[in-house]
GROMACS .gro file of C-alpha atoms in nm:
model
  253
    1MET     CA    1  -6.902   1.879  -0.574
    2GLN     CA    2  -6.607   1.687  -0.702
    3ARG     CA    3  -6.271   1.829  -0.795
    4GLY     CA    4  -5.964   1.720  -0.986
    5ARG     CA    5  -5.634   1.857  -1.106
    6THR     CA    6  -5.614   1.710  -1.452
    7CYS     CA    7  -5.817   1.768  -1.765
    8SER     CA    8  -5.818   1.402  -1.862
    9GLU     CA    9  -6.159   1.236  -1.840
   10PRO     CA   10  -6.203   0.955  -1.587
   11THR     CA   11  -6.313   0.608  -1.683
   12THR     CA   12  -6.680   0.508  -1.682
   13SER     CA   13  -6.869   0.316  -1.416
   14ASN     CA   14  -7.177   0.175  -1.594
   15SER     CA   15  -7.359   0.050  -1.286
   16LYS     CA   16  -7.328   0.383  -1.103
   17ASN     CA   17  -7.419   0.581  -1.415
   18ASN     CA   18  -7.727   0.366  -1.476
   19SER     CA   19  -7.848   0.407  -1.119
   20PHE     CA   20  -7.785   0.780  -1.143
   21ILE     CA   21  -7.991   0.803  -1.464
   22ASN     CA   22  -8.271   0.604  -1.303
   23LEU     CA   23  -8.268   0.849  -1.014
   24LEU     CA   24  -8.316   1.136  -1.255
   25THR     CA   25  -8.610   0.982  -1.436
   26ASN     CA   26  -8.782   0.905  -1.106
   27ASN     CA   27  -8.798   1.277  -1.021
   28SER     CA   28  -9.109   1.450  -1.150
   29PHE     CA   29  -8.925   1.774  -1.230
   30ILE     CA   30  -8.707   1.596  -1.492
   31SER     CA   31  -8.867   1.446  -1.800
   32SER     CA   32  -8.766   1.107  -1.935
   33SER     CA   33  -8.617   1.276  -2.239
   34THR     CA   34  -8.332   1.392  -2.014
   35THR     CA   35  -8.183   1.046  -2.039
   36SER     CA   36  -8.130   1.063  -2.413
   37ASN     CA   37  -7.823   0.916  -2.578
   38SER     CA   38  -7.652   1.254  -2.578
   39PHE     CA   39  -7.701   1.294  -2.203
   40THR     CA   40  -7.585   0.939  -2.136
   41THR     CA   41  -7.272   1.004  -2.340
   42SER     CA   42  -7.187   1.323  -2.151
   43LEU     CA   43  -7.260   1.159  -1.817
   44SER     CA   44  -7.035   0.866  -1.895
   45SER     CA   45  -6.738   1.102  -1.917
   46ILE     CA   46  -6.755   1.144  -1.538
   47ASN     CA   47  -6.654   0.854  -1.316
   48LEU     CA   48  -6.886   0.876  -1.018
   49ASN     CA   49  -6.699   0.597  -0.839
   50ASN     CA   50  -6.353   0.749  -0.884
   51THR     CA   51  -6.172   0.761  -0.551
   52SER     CA   52  -5.828   0.851  -0.679
   53SER     CA   53  -5.636   1.155  -0.564
   54ASN     CA   54  -5.724   1.342  -0.883
   55ILE     CA   55  -6.098   1.355  -0.811
   56SER     CA   56  -6.240   1.343  -0.462
   57SER     CA   57  -6.543   1.444  -0.263
   58SER     CA   58  -6.471   1.781  -0.103
   59SER     CA   59  -6.632   2.008   0.154
   60ASN     CA   60  -6.383   2.288   0.095
   61LEU     CA   61  -6.322   2.471  -0.230
   62CYS     CA   62  -5.965   2.464  -0.350
   63SER     CA   63  -5.818   2.811  -0.409
   64ASP     CA   64  -5.623   2.687  -0.711
   65ASP     CA   65  -5.795   2.831  -1.021
   66SER     CA   66  -5.677   2.531  -1.226
   67THR     CA   67  -5.882   2.285  -1.020
   68ILE     CA   68  -6.159   2.105  -1.208
   69LEU     CA   69  -6.487   2.116  -1.011
   70PHE     CA   70  -6.786   1.897  -1.094
   71CYS     CA   71  -7.143   2.004  -1.020
   72GLU     CA   72  -7.325   1.725  -0.834
   73TRP     CA   73  -7.674   1.870  -0.879
   74ILE     CA   74  -7.897   1.589  -1.007
   75GLY     CA   75  -7.936   1.624  -1.384
   76CYS     CA   76  -7.635   1.855  -1.418
   77SER     CA   77  -7.312   1.703  -1.548
   78LYS     CA   78  -7.123   2.030  -1.600
   79HIS     CA   79  -6.770   2.085  -1.476
   80PHE     CA   80  -6.565   2.401  -1.438
   81ILE     CA   81  -6.206   2.515  -1.405
   82GLY     CA   82  -6.170   2.726  -1.092
   83LYS     CA   83  -6.402   2.786  -0.798
   84GLN     CA   84  -6.534   3.122  -0.921
   85ASN     CA   85  -6.674   2.972  -1.240
   86PHE     CA   86  -6.821   2.687  -1.039
   87LEU     CA   87  -6.995   2.917  -0.790
   88LYS     CA   88  -7.130   3.140  -1.068
   89HIS     CA   89  -7.284   2.830  -1.223
   90ILE     CA   90  -7.453   2.733  -0.894
   91GLN     CA   91  -7.596   3.084  -0.857
   92SER     CA   92  -7.718   3.121  -1.215
   93GLU     CA   93  -7.840   2.767  -1.281
   94HIS     CA   94  -7.968   2.630  -0.950
   95LEU     CA   95  -8.060   2.933  -0.737
   96LEU     CA   96  -8.298   3.127  -0.961
   97PRO     CA   97  -8.633   3.250  -0.820
   98PRO     CA   98  -8.934   3.016  -0.862
   99GLN     CA   99  -9.097   3.239  -1.126
  100SER     CA  100  -8.785   3.220  -1.342
  101THR     CA  101  -8.715   2.848  -1.339
  102ILE     CA  102  -8.839   2.515  -1.210
  103ASP     CA  103  -8.483   2.398  -1.150
  104GLY     CA  104  -8.444   2.343  -0.779
  105VAL     CA  105  -8.806   2.438  -0.711
  106ASN     CA  106  -9.088   2.199  -0.629
  107SER     CA  107  -9.348   2.253  -0.901
  108SER     CA  108  -9.634   2.162  -0.668
  109ASN     CA  109  -9.576   2.429  -0.402
  110ASN     CA  110  -9.288   2.640  -0.539
  111SER     CA  111  -9.071   2.552  -0.240
  112PRO     CA  112  -8.694   2.539  -0.301
  113ILE     CA  113  -8.546   2.190  -0.275
  114CYS     CA  114  -8.184   2.077  -0.274
  115TYR     CA  115  -8.123   1.821  -0.548
  116TRP     CA  116  -7.754   1.776  -0.468
  117HIS     CA  117  -7.647   1.416  -0.515
  118ASN     CA  118  -7.676   1.222  -0.185
  119CYS     CA  119  -7.804   1.527   0.008
  120PRO     CA  120  -7.910   1.402   0.354
  121ARG     CA  121  -8.223   1.621   0.351
  122GLY     CA  122  -8.386   1.368   0.120
  123GLY     CA  123  -8.582   1.622  -0.085
  124ARG     CA  124  -8.742   1.811   0.206
  125PRO     CA  125  -8.824   2.166   0.086
  126PHE     CA  126  -8.695   2.493   0.231
  127GLY     CA  127  -8.917   2.779   0.341
  128ALA     CA  128  -8.730   3.033   0.127
  129LEU     CA  129  -8.470   3.045  -0.149
  130TYR     CA  130  -8.204   3.205   0.074
  131MET     CA  131  -8.225   2.900   0.302
  132LEU     CA  132  -8.136   2.677   0.007
  133GLN     CA  133  -7.849   2.912  -0.076
  134GLN     CA  134  -7.708   2.884   0.276
  135HIS     CA  135  -7.758   2.507   0.275
  136LEU     CA  136  -7.573   2.462  -0.055
  137ARG     CA  137  -7.260   2.612   0.102
  138ALA     CA  138  -7.233   2.295   0.309
  139HIS     CA  139  -7.204   2.102  -0.020
  140THR     CA  140  -6.981   2.344  -0.212
  141GLY     CA  141  -6.763   2.463   0.075
  142GLU     CA  142  -6.829   2.827  -0.013
  143LYS     CA  143  -6.739   3.071   0.267
  144PRO     CA  144  -6.811   3.421   0.137
  145TYR     CA  145  -6.778   3.608   0.467
  146GLN     CA  146  -6.416   3.684   0.559
  147CYS     CA  147  -6.272   3.845   0.871
  148LEU     CA  148  -6.094   4.169   0.775
  149ILE     CA  149  -5.891   4.193   1.096
  150LYS     CA  150  -5.517   4.202   1.019
  151ASN     CA  151  -5.342   3.862   1.025
  152CYS     CA  152  -5.670   3.674   1.065
  153GLY     CA  153  -5.863   3.620   0.742
  154LYS     CA  154  -6.089   3.341   0.871
  155ARG     CA  155  -6.390   3.272   0.651
  156TYR     CA  156  -6.746   3.166   0.728
  157SER     CA  157  -7.049   3.047   0.535
  158ARG     CA  158  -7.293   3.255   0.744
  159LEU     CA  159  -7.279   3.626   0.824
  160GLU     CA  160  -7.389   3.573   1.184
  161ASN     CA  161  -7.091   3.342   1.240
  162LEU     CA  162  -6.853   3.611   1.113
  163LYS     CA  163  -7.011   3.867   1.348
  164THR     CA  164  -6.965   3.634   1.644
  165HIS     CA  165  -6.603   3.571   1.544
  166THR     CA  166  -6.529   3.945   1.503
  167ARG     CA  167  -6.640   4.007   1.861
  168LYS     CA  168  -6.348   3.790   1.976
  169HIS     CA  169  -6.118   4.053   1.824
  170THR     CA  170  -6.309   4.358   1.949
  171GLY     CA  171  -6.398   4.222   2.293
  172GLU     CA  172  -6.763   4.309   2.243
  173ARG     CA  173  -6.998   4.090   2.450
  174PRO     CA  174  -7.348   4.231   2.392
  175TYR     CA  175  -7.546   3.937   2.533
  176ARG     CA  176  -7.569   3.985   2.910
  177CYS     CA  177  -7.703   3.743   3.169
  178ASN     CA  178  -7.996   3.886   3.366
  179SER     CA  179  -7.899   3.690   3.677
  180CYS     CA  180  -7.530   3.782   3.706
  181ASN     CA  181  -7.262   4.001   3.551
  182SER     CA  182  -7.160   3.752   3.284
  183SER     CA  183  -7.176   3.856   2.918
  184PHE     CA  184  -7.126   3.668   2.593
  185THR     CA  185  -7.050   3.717   2.225
  186ASN     CA  186  -7.365   3.536   2.109
  187ALA     CA  187  -7.710   3.444   2.233
  188SER     CA  188  -7.643   3.072   2.219
  189ASP     CA  189  -7.358   3.090   2.472
  190ARG     CA  190  -7.573   3.303   2.701
  191SER     CA  191  -7.855   3.048   2.690
  192LYS     CA  192  -7.610   2.769   2.775
  193HIS     CA  193  -7.476   2.973   3.065
  194VAL     CA  194  -7.823   3.041   3.206
  195GLU     CA  195  -7.917   2.675   3.184
  196ARG     CA  196  -7.595   2.544   3.337
  197VAL     CA  197  -7.533   2.802   3.609
  198HIS     CA  198  -7.876   2.935   3.701
  199GLY     CA  199  -8.105   2.657   3.588
  200GLY     CA  200  -8.010   2.424   3.870
  201LYS     CA  201  -8.058   2.116   3.654
  202LYS     CA  202  -7.762   1.879   3.642
  203ARG     CA  203  -7.783   1.764   3.281
  204TYR     CA  204  -7.436   1.612   3.251
  205GLN     CA  205  -7.454   1.263   3.399
  206CYS     CA  206  -7.154   1.037   3.449
  207THR     CA  207  -7.213   0.699   3.283
  208GLU     CA  208  -6.993   0.521   3.539
  209CYS     CA  209  -7.157   0.645   3.861
  210GLN     CA  210  -7.442   0.858   3.991
  211CYS     CA  211  -7.257   1.190   3.983
  212ALA     CA  212  -7.411   1.467   3.771
  213TYR     CA  213  -7.304   1.822   3.692
  214THR     CA  214  -7.447   2.144   3.553
  215ASP     CA  215  -7.165   2.195   3.300
  216PRO     CA  216  -6.955   1.962   3.081
  217SER     CA  217  -6.618   2.086   3.209
  218SER     CA  218  -6.699   1.965   3.561
  219LEU     CA  219  -6.803   1.627   3.422
  220ARG     CA  220  -6.475   1.598   3.229
  221LYS     CA  221  -6.271   1.668   3.541
  222HIS     CA  222  -6.473   1.415   3.739
  223ILE     CA  223  -6.426   1.138   3.480
  224LEU     CA  224  -6.050   1.189   3.464
  225ASN     CA  225  -6.000   1.212   3.841
  226ALA     CA  226  -6.249   0.948   3.955
  227HIS     CA  227  -6.243   0.689   3.677
  228GLY     CA  228  -5.901   0.720   3.515
  229GLN     CA  229  -5.741   0.769   3.177
  230LEU     CA  230  -5.914   0.485   2.990
  231GLU     CA  231  -6.263   0.605   3.074
  232TRP     CA  232  -6.157   0.959   2.989
  233ILE     CA  233  -6.049   0.845   2.640
  234ALA     CA  234  -6.377   0.658   2.594
  235TYR     CA  235  -6.569   0.971   2.694
  236LYS     CA  236  -6.377   1.183   2.442
  237ASN     CA  237  -6.454   0.932   2.166
  238ARG     CA  238  -6.825   0.942   2.251
  239ARG     CA  239  -6.824   1.322   2.242
  240GLN     CA  240  -6.653   1.320   1.902
  241TYR     CA  241  -6.923   1.089   1.768
  242GLU     CA  242  -7.196   1.316   1.910
  243ARG     CA  243  -7.040   1.625   1.751
  244GLN     CA  244  -7.033   1.449   1.414
  245ASN     CA  245  -7.405   1.377   1.450
  246ILE     CA  246  -7.469   1.743   1.531
  247TYR     CA  247  -7.284   1.847   1.213
  248THR     CA  248  -7.490   1.602   1.007
  249ASN     CA  249  -7.814   1.739   1.153
  250LYS     CA  250  -7.709   2.094   1.066
  251LEU     CA  251  -7.644   1.984   0.710
  252ILE     CA  252  -7.988   1.823   0.690
  253ASN     CA  253  -8.166   2.124   0.836
   0.00000   0.00000   0.00000
């Protein structure tokens, strides 16, 4: 999705437009007639290379209803004013059931596929349409689930994430450890606890010496105390890079 704050049309980038059209014709679900003169003309009104402040790649939807949002689904050159119109378009045009449309559905096995421009999944199909719907929120920035606790209002793309967040307000910790009295707001944190505390395996290895720990906090303390500030900064940079890779993998899957 791209967004802008003016109604003026950007300039054309012929090389990018041509490669984009070639990409469309190479997909079996789009016929070669899609690249007619009329389509080429409408496509040329969007500058795919524009990196100005008016139009930019975005992972979060702007709340300003005057924002111009561009659909980046391959073969779709539509744009909309306001996020609600944009999201209605995604739902009605690209998330219809297989029996109703072939748009976004692999014609060979009726499996939903994300055809968002530059999607890192690379055309791998989903097992169900709702999985595609959840995945598309990573592209559009849609977060339909909002915390209703007073003075909070945080939003999430998945319902299970909202439930986990709400437990921080209520204090509910339904996931209990069978080996001790610890309890957690979600199953993932409980699994990490069991592995780190009760598993006995020291997974967190210091890269500077032979010391290893069952939890990352102990490793962090060791690096700072034993190896100094510079190594601590290097460790933080490595962890930031690893977290970015985890985010990318979630987007792909």
